Short mmCIF file of C-alpha atoms in Angstrom, two decimals:
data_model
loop_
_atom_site.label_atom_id
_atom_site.label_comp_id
_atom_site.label_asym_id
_atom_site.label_seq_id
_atom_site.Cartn_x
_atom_site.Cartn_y
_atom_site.Cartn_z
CA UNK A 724 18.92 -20.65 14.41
CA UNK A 725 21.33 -18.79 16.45
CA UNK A 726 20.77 -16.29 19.21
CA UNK A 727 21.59 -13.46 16.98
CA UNK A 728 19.63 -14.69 13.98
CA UNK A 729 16.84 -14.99 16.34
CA UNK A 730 17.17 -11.45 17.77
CA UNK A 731 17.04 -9.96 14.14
CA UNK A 732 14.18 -11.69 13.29
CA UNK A 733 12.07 -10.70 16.56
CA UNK A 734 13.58 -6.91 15.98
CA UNK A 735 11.77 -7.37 11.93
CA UNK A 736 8.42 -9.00 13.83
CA UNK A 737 8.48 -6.15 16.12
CA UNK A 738 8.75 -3.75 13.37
CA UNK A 739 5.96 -5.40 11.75
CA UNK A 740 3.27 -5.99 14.56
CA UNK A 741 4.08 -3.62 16.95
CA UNK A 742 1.33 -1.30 16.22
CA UNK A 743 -1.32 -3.85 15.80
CA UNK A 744 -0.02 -4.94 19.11
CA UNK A 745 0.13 -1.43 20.96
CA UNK A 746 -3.66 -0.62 19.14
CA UNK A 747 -5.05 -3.73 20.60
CA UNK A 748 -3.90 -2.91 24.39
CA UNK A 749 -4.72 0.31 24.32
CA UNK A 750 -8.21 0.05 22.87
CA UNK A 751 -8.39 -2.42 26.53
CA UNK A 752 -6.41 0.33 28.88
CA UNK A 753 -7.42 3.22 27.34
CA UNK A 754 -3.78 4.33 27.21
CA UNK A 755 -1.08 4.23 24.69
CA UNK A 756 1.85 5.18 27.40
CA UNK A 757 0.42 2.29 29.78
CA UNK A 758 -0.34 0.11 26.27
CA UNK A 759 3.26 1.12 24.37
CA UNK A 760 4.85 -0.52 27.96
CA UNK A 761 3.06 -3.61 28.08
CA UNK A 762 3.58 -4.03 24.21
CA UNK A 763 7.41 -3.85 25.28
CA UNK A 764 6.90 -6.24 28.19
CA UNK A 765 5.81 -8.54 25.73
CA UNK A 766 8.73 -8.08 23.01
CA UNK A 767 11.18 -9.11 26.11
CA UNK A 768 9.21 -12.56 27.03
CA UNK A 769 9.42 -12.97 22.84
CA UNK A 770 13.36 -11.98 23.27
CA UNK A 771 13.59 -14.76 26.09
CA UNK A 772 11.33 -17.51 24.78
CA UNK A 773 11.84 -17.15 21.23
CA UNK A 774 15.47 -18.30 20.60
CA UNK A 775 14.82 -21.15 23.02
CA UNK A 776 11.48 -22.38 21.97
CA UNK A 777 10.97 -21.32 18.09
CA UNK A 778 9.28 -18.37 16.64
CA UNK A 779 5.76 -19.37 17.18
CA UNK A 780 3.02 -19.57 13.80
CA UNK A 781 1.58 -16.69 14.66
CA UNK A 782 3.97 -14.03 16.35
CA UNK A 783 1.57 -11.21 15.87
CA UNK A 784 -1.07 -13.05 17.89
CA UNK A 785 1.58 -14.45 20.58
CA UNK A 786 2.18 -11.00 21.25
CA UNK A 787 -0.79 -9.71 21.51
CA UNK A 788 -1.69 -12.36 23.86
CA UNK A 789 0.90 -11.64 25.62
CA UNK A 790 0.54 -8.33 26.36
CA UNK A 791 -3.32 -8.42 26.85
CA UNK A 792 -2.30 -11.14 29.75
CA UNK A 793 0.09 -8.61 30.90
CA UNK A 794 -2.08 -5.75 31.24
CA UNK A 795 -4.67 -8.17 33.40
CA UNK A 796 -1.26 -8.47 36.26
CA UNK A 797 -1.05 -4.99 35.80
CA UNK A 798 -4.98 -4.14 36.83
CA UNK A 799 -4.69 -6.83 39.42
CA UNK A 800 -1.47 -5.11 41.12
CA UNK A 801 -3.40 -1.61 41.29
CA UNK A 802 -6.55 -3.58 42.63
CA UNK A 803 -9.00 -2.56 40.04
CA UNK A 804 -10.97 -5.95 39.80
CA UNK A 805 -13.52 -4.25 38.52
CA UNK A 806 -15.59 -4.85 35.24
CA UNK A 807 -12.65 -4.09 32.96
CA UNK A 808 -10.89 -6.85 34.58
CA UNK A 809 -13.70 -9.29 34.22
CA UNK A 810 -13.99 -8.12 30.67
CA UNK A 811 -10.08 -8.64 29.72
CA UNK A 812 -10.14 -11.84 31.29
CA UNK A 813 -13.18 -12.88 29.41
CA UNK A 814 -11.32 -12.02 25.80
CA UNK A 815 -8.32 -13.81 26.56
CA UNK A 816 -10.40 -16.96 27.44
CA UNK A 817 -13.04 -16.49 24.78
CA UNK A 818 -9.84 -16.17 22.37
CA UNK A 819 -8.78 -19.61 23.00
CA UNK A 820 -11.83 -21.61 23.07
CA UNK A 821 -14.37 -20.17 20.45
CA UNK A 822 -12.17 -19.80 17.95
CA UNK A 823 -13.34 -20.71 14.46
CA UNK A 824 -12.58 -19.65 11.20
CA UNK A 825 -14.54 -16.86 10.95
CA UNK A 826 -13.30 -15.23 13.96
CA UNK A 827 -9.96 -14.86 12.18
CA UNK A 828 -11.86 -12.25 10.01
CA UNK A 829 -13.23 -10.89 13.24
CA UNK A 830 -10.04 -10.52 14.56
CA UNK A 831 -8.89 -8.62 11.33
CA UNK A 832 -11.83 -6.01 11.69
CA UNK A 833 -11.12 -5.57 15.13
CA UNK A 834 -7.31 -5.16 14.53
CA UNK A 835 -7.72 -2.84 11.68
CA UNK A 836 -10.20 -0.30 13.90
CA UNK A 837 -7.67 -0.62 16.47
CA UNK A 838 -5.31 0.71 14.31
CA UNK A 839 -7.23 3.79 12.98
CA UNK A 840 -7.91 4.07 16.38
CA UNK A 841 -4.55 4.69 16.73
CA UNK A 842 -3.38 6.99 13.85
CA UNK A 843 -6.37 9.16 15.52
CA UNK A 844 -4.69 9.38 18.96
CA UNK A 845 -1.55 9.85 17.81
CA UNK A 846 -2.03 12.85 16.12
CA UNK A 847 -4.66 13.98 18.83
CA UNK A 848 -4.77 17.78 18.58
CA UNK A 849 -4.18 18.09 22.26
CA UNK A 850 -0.54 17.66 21.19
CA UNK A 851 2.17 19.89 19.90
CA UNK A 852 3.15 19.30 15.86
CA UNK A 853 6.38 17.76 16.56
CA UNK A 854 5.09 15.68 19.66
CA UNK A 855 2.63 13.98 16.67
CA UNK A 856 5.45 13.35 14.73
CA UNK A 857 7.56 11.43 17.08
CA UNK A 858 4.34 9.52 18.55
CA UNK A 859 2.85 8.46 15.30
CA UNK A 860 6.75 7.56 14.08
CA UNK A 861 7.52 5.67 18.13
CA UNK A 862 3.62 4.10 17.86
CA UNK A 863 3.07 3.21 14.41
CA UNK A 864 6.40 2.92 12.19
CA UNK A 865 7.88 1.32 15.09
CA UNK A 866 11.15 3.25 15.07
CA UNK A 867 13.24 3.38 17.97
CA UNK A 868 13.62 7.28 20.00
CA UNK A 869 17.16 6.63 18.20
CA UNK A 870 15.75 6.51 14.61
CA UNK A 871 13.58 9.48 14.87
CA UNK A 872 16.12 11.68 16.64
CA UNK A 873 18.73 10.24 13.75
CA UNK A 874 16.16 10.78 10.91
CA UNK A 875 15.22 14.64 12.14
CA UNK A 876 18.46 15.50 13.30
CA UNK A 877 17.66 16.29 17.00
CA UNK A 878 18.99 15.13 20.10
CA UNK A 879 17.84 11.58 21.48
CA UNK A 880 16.84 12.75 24.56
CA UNK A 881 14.45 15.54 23.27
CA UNK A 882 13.20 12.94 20.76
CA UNK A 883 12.56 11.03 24.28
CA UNK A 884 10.99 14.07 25.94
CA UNK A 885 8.73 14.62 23.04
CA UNK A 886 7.55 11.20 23.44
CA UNK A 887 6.67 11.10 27.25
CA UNK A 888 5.21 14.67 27.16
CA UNK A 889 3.01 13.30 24.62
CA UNK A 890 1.48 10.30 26.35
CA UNK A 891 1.35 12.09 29.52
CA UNK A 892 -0.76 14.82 28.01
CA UNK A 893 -2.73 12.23 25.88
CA UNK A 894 -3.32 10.89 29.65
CA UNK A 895 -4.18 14.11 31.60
CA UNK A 896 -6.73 14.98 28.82
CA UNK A 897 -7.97 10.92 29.02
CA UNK A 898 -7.96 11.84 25.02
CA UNK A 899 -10.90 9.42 23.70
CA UNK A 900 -9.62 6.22 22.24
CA UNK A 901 -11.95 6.12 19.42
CA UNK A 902 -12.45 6.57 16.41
CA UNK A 903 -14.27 10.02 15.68
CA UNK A 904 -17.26 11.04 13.49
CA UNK A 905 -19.15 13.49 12.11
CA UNK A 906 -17.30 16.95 11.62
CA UNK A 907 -15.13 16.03 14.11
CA UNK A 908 -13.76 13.23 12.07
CA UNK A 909 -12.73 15.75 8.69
CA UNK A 910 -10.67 17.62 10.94
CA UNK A 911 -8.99 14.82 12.95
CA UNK A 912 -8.35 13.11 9.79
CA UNK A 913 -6.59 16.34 8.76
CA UNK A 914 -4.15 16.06 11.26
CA UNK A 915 -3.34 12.36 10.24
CA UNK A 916 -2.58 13.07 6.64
CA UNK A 917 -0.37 16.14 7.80
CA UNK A 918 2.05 13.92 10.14
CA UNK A 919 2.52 11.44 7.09
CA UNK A 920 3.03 14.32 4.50
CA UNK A 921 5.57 16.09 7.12
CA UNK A 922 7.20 12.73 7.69
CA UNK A 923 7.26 12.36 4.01
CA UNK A 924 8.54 15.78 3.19
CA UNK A 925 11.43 15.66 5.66
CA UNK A 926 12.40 12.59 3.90
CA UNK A 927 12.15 13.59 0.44
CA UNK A 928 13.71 17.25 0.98
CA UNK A 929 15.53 17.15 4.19
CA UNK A 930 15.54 20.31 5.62
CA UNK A 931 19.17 20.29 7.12
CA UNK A 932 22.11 18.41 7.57
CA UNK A 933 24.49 16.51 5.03
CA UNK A 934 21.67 14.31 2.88
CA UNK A 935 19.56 15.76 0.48
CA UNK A 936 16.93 12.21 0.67
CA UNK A 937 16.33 10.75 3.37
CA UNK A 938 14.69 7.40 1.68
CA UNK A 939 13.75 5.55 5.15
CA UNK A 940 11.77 8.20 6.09
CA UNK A 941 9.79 8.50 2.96
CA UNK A 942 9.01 4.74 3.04
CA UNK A 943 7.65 4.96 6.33
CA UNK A 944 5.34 8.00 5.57
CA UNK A 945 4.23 6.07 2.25
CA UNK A 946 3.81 2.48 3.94
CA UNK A 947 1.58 4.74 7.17
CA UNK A 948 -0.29 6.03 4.06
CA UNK A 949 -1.08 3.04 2.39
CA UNK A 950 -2.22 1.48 6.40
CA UNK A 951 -4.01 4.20 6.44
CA UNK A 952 -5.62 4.02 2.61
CA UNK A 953 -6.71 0.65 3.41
CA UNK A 954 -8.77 1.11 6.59
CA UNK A 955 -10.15 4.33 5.10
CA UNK A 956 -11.05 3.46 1.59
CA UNK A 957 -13.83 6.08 1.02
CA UNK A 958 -11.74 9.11 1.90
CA UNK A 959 -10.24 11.04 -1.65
CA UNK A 960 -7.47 12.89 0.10
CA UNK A 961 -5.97 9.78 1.88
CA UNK A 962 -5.89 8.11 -1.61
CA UNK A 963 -4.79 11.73 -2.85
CA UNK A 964 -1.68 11.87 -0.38
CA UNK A 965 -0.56 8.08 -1.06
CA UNK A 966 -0.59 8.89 -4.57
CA UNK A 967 1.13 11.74 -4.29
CA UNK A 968 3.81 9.79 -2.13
CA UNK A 969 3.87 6.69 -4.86
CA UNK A 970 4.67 9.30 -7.41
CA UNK A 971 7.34 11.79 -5.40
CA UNK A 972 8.75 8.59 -4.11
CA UNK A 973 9.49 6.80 -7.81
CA UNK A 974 11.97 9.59 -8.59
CA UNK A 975 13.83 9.07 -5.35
CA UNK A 976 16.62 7.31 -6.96
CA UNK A 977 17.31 9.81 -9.97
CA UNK A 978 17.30 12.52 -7.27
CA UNK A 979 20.86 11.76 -6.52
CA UNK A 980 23.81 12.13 -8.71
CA UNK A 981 26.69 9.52 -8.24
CA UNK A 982 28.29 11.56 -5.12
CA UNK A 983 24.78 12.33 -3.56
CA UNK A 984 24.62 16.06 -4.99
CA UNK A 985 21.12 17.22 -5.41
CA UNK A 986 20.20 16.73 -9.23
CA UNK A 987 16.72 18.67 -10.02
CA UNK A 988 13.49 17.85 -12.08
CA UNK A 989 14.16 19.18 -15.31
CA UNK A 990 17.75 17.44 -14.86
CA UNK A 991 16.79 13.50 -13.74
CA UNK A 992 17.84 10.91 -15.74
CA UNK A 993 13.80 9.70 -15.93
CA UNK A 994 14.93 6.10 -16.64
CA UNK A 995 16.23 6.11 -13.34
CA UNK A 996 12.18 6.82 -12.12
CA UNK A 997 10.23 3.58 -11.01
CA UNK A 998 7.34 3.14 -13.10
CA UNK A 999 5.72 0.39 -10.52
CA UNK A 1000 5.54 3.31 -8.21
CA UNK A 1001 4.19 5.85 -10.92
CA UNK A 1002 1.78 3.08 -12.02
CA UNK A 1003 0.57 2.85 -8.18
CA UNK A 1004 0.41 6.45 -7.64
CA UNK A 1005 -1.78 6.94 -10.68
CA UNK A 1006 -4.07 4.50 -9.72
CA UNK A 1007 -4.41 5.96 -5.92
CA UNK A 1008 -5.13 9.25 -8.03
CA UNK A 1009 -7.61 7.72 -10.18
CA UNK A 1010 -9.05 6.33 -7.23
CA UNK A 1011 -9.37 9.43 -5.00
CA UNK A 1012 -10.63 11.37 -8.09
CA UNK A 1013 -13.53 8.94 -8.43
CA UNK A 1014 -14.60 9.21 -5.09
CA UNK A 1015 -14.95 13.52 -5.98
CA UNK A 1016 -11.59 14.53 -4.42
CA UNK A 1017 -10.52 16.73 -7.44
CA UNK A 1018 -10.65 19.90 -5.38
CA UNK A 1019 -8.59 18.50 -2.22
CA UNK A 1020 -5.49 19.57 -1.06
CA UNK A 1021 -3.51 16.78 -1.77
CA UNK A 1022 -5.38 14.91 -4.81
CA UNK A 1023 -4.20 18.27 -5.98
CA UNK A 1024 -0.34 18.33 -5.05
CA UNK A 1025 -0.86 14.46 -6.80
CA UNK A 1026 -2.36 15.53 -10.13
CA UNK A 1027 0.98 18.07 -10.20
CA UNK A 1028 3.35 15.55 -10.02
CA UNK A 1029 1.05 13.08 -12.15
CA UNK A 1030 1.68 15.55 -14.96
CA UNK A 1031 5.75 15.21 -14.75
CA UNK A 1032 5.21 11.57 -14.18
CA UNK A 1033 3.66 11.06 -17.70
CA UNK A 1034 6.27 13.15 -19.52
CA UNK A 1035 8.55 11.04 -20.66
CA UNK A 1036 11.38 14.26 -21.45
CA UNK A 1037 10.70 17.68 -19.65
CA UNK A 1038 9.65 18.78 -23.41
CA UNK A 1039 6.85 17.05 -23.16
CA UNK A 1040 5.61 18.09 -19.52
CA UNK A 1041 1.96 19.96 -19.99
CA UNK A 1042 3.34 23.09 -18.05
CA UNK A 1043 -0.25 25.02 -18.57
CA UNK A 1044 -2.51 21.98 -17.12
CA UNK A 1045 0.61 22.21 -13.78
CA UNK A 1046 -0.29 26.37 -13.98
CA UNK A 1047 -4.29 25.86 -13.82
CA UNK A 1048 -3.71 23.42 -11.24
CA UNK A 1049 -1.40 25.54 -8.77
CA UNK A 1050 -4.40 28.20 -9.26
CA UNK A 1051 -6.79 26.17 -7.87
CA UNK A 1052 -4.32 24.83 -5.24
CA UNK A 1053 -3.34 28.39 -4.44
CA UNK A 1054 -6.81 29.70 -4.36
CA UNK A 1055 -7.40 26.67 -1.61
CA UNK A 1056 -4.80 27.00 0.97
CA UNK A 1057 -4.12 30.84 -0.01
CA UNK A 1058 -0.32 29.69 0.77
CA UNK A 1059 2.09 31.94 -0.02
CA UNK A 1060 4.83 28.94 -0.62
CA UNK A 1061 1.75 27.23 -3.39
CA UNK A 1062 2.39 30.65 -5.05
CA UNK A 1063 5.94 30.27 -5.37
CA UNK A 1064 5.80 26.89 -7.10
CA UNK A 1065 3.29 28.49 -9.39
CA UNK A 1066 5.56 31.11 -10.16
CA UNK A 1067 7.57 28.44 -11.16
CA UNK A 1068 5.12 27.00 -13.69
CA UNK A 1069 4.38 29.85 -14.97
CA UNK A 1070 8.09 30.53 -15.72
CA UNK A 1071 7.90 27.07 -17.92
CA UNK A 1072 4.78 27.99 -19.57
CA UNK A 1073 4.76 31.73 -20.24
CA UNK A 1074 9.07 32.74 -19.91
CA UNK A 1075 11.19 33.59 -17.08
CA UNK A 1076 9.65 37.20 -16.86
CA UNK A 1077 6.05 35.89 -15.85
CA UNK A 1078 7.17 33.73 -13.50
CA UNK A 1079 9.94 37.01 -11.86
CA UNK A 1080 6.91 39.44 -11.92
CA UNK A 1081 4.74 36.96 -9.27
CA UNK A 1082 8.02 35.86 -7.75
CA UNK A 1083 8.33 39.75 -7.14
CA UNK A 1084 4.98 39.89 -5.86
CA UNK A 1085 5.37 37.95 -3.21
CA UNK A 1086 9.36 39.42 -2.07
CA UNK A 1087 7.08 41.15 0.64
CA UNK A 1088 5.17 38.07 2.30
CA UNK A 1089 6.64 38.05 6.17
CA UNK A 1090 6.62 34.09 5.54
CA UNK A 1091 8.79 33.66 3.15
CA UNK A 1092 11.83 36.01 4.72
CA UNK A 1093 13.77 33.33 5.15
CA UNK A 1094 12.64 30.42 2.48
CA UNK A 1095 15.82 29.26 0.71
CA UNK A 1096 13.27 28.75 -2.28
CA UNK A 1097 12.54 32.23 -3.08
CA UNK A 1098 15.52 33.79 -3.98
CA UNK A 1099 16.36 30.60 -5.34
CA UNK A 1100 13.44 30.74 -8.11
CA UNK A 1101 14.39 34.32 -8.43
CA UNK A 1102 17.73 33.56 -9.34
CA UNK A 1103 16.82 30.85 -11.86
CA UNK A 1104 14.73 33.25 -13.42
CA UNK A 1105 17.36 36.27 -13.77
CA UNK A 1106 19.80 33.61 -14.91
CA UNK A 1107 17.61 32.62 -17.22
CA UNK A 1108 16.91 36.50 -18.54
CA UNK A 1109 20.52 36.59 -18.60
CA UNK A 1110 20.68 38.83 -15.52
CA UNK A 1111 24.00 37.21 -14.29
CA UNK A 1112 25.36 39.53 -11.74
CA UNK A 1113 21.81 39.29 -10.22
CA UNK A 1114 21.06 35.87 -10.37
CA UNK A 1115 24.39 35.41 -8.86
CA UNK A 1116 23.27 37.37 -5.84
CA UNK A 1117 20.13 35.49 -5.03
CA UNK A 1118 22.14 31.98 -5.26
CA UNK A 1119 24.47 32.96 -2.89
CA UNK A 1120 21.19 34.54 -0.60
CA UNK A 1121 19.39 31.30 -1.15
CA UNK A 1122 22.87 29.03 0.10
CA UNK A 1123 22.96 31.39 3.30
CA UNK A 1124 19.14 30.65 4.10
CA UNK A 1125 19.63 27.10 3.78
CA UNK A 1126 20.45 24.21 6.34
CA UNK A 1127 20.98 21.54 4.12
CA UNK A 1128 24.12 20.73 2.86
CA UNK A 1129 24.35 19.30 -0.07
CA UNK A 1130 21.42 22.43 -1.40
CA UNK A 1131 23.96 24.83 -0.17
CA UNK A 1132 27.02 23.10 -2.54
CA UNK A 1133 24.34 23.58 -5.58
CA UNK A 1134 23.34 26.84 -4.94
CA UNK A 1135 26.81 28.27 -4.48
CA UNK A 1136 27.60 26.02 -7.63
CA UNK A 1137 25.17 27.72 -9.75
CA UNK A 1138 26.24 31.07 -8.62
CA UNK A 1139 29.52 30.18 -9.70
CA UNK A 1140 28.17 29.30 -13.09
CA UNK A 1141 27.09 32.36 -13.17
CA UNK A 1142 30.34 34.48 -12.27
CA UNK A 1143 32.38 32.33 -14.73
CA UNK A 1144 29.96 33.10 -18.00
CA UNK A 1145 30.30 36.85 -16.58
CA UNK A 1146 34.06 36.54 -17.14
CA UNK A 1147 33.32 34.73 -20.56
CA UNK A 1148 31.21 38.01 -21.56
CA UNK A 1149 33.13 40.99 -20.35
#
């Protein structure tokens, strides 16, 4: 294996273990900034050893070890010989002469709370939003501060700010590295799911630049979700928001047209959807459903796109069951933006007009003054009600609200549309 081969296959390693590795050390130091450092100390002895010496049976573990051995120089060069010294040294010993086979599964347990343990701090409500986003994407997806500034479209060095301000405050609060329970835990596991589902989002409807998708970023939400599904299996709305993710993510592919132009719902070639994913996202729904998470935010957003999952043609989409469901989902997060997309459902079940007289309704709401998405709906609807000159007009508002791109080409397009049959009718 050459150097470069080498170096790729550390960099896919890293990818994989780094967060196991970083959970581990931190659990020890109590700090993710100090733990995310000696993680990276021990990627460079794995970049220096490796190509030389092989990729060991275990790189996960080597790693680990590594770093765990690391953060006992580290204590020793600030003097702190105290217990936690005794107690790291002690690990790193008992780890190489009691093993047996059934510390393996130890290990696991340990590694998997570690993890959670994680997820929790990196979305620690101390923080600002976006500060959770780029720790939880730096910590646990293991993307570089390049990757997340390149996937949200914002400088590298504020990407890098974000990042340090985060661990620092993380630091200065001495933020509990544990798990949490009780209440607490509800509300911290709140925050979790709504990093992954922002991630996700972002990804699968990027709010500006050139791409509509952004597919890498809605693998790493879904692949954090499913970490997350598995070390939590008793919670409905983590299963909810992984099957919502499995579903959203199957019709990633039909979401494109051949030069990357936005191609909607109604429009998607559906043999283009992946029915593995559909398949997986209804079982995470059947799943979370069991467990009595009907009423939850996202088991909700799930059973939605569940119902355009199972229609084969749009024909056949149950557009009343989608209606009663946005009720319930409205009447939960009284959002005005859940509104909208009812609006929208009503328009399929009940005509154009119904969905234009609660699109109207909500013209007013100081929230959506400069959503892309309302005059966007409005102007599907007037188009449809053969309103032209109108629907024309809320196109062409809807392409000056957006930042994206490629939604701005198809909303000016369909305002064309619109000018052109116009001409055909005067």
């Amino acid at each position: 294996m050459t150097t470069s081969d080498a170096h790729r296959s550390i960099e896919a390693i890293w990818r994989i273990e780094s967060p196991k590795v970083i959970a581990t050390v931190a659990r020890l130091v109590r700090d993710v900034g100090i733990a995310e450092d000696l993680a990276q100390d021990a990627l460079v002895a794995a970049l220096e050893q490796w190509p030389r010496e092989g990729i060991p049976r275990s790189p996960g573990a080597w790693l680990t070890t590594a770093a765990k051995r690391r953060a006992i120089d580290t204590l020793r060069r600030n003097t702190r010989l105290d217990r936690k010294h005794a107690e790291l040294a002690y690990e790193l010993e008992a780890g190489r002469s009691t093993e047996t086979p059934d510390s393996h599964i130890a290990l696991d347990d340990d590694i998997e709370d570690d993890l959670l343990r994680l997820m929790f701090i990196a979305c620690h409500p101390v923080l600002a939003p976006e500060s959770r986003l780029a720790l939880t994407l730096r910590l646990l997806g293991g993307l570089t501060t390049e990757e997340i500034a390149r996937a949200f479209l914002v400088p590298e060095p504020t990407i890098a700010q974000r990042i340090v301000r985060a661990k620092k405050t993380l630091s200065k609060a001495k933020a509990s590295f544990e798990v949490p329970s009780g209440p607490e835990r509800a509300v911290r596991l709140s925050a979790v799911l709504e990093v992954i589902y922002l991630v996700f989002n972002e990804g699968y409807s990027a709010t500006a630049g050139d791409d509509w998708v952004r597919p890498s970023l809605c693998g790493e939400a879904l692949r954090l979700g499913r970490i997350l599904a598995e070390l939590t299996p008793g919670e409905p709305e983590v299963h909810g928001l992984v099957a919502l993710m499995e579903i959203q993510s199957s019709r990633l592919r039909a979401r494109l047209g051949p030069a990357g132009e936005p191609v909607r719902l109604l429009d998607q070639n559906r043999a283009l959807w992946d029915r593995l994913l559909i398949q997986r996202g209804l079982t995470a729904l059947r799943r979370a459903e069991a467990l009595g998470g009907t009423s939850g935010l996202y088991v909700l957003q799930a059973a939605i796109a569940a119902c355009h999952a199972r229609a084969r043609t749009p024909g056949e989409t149950d557009w009343n069951h989608i209606t009663a469901l946005y009720e319930t989902l409205a009447a939960t997060t009284r959002s005005p933006v859940v509104r909208l997309n009812q609006a929208v459902a009503v328009s399929m079940a009940h005509g154009p007009q119904a969905g234009l007289d609660l699109v109207d309704a909500l013209a007013s709401d100081p929230a959506l003054a400069a959503y892309p998405y309302l005059p966007s709906a409005r102007g599907d609807f007037l188009e449809r009600l053969g309103r032209l000159n109108e629907a024309r007009g809320e196109f062409e508002r809807a392409a000056g609200l957006t930042k994206n791109t490629r939604e701005r080409v198809l909303l000016l397009a369909r305002a064309h549309i619109c000018v052109v049959a116009i001409g055909k009718d005067a």
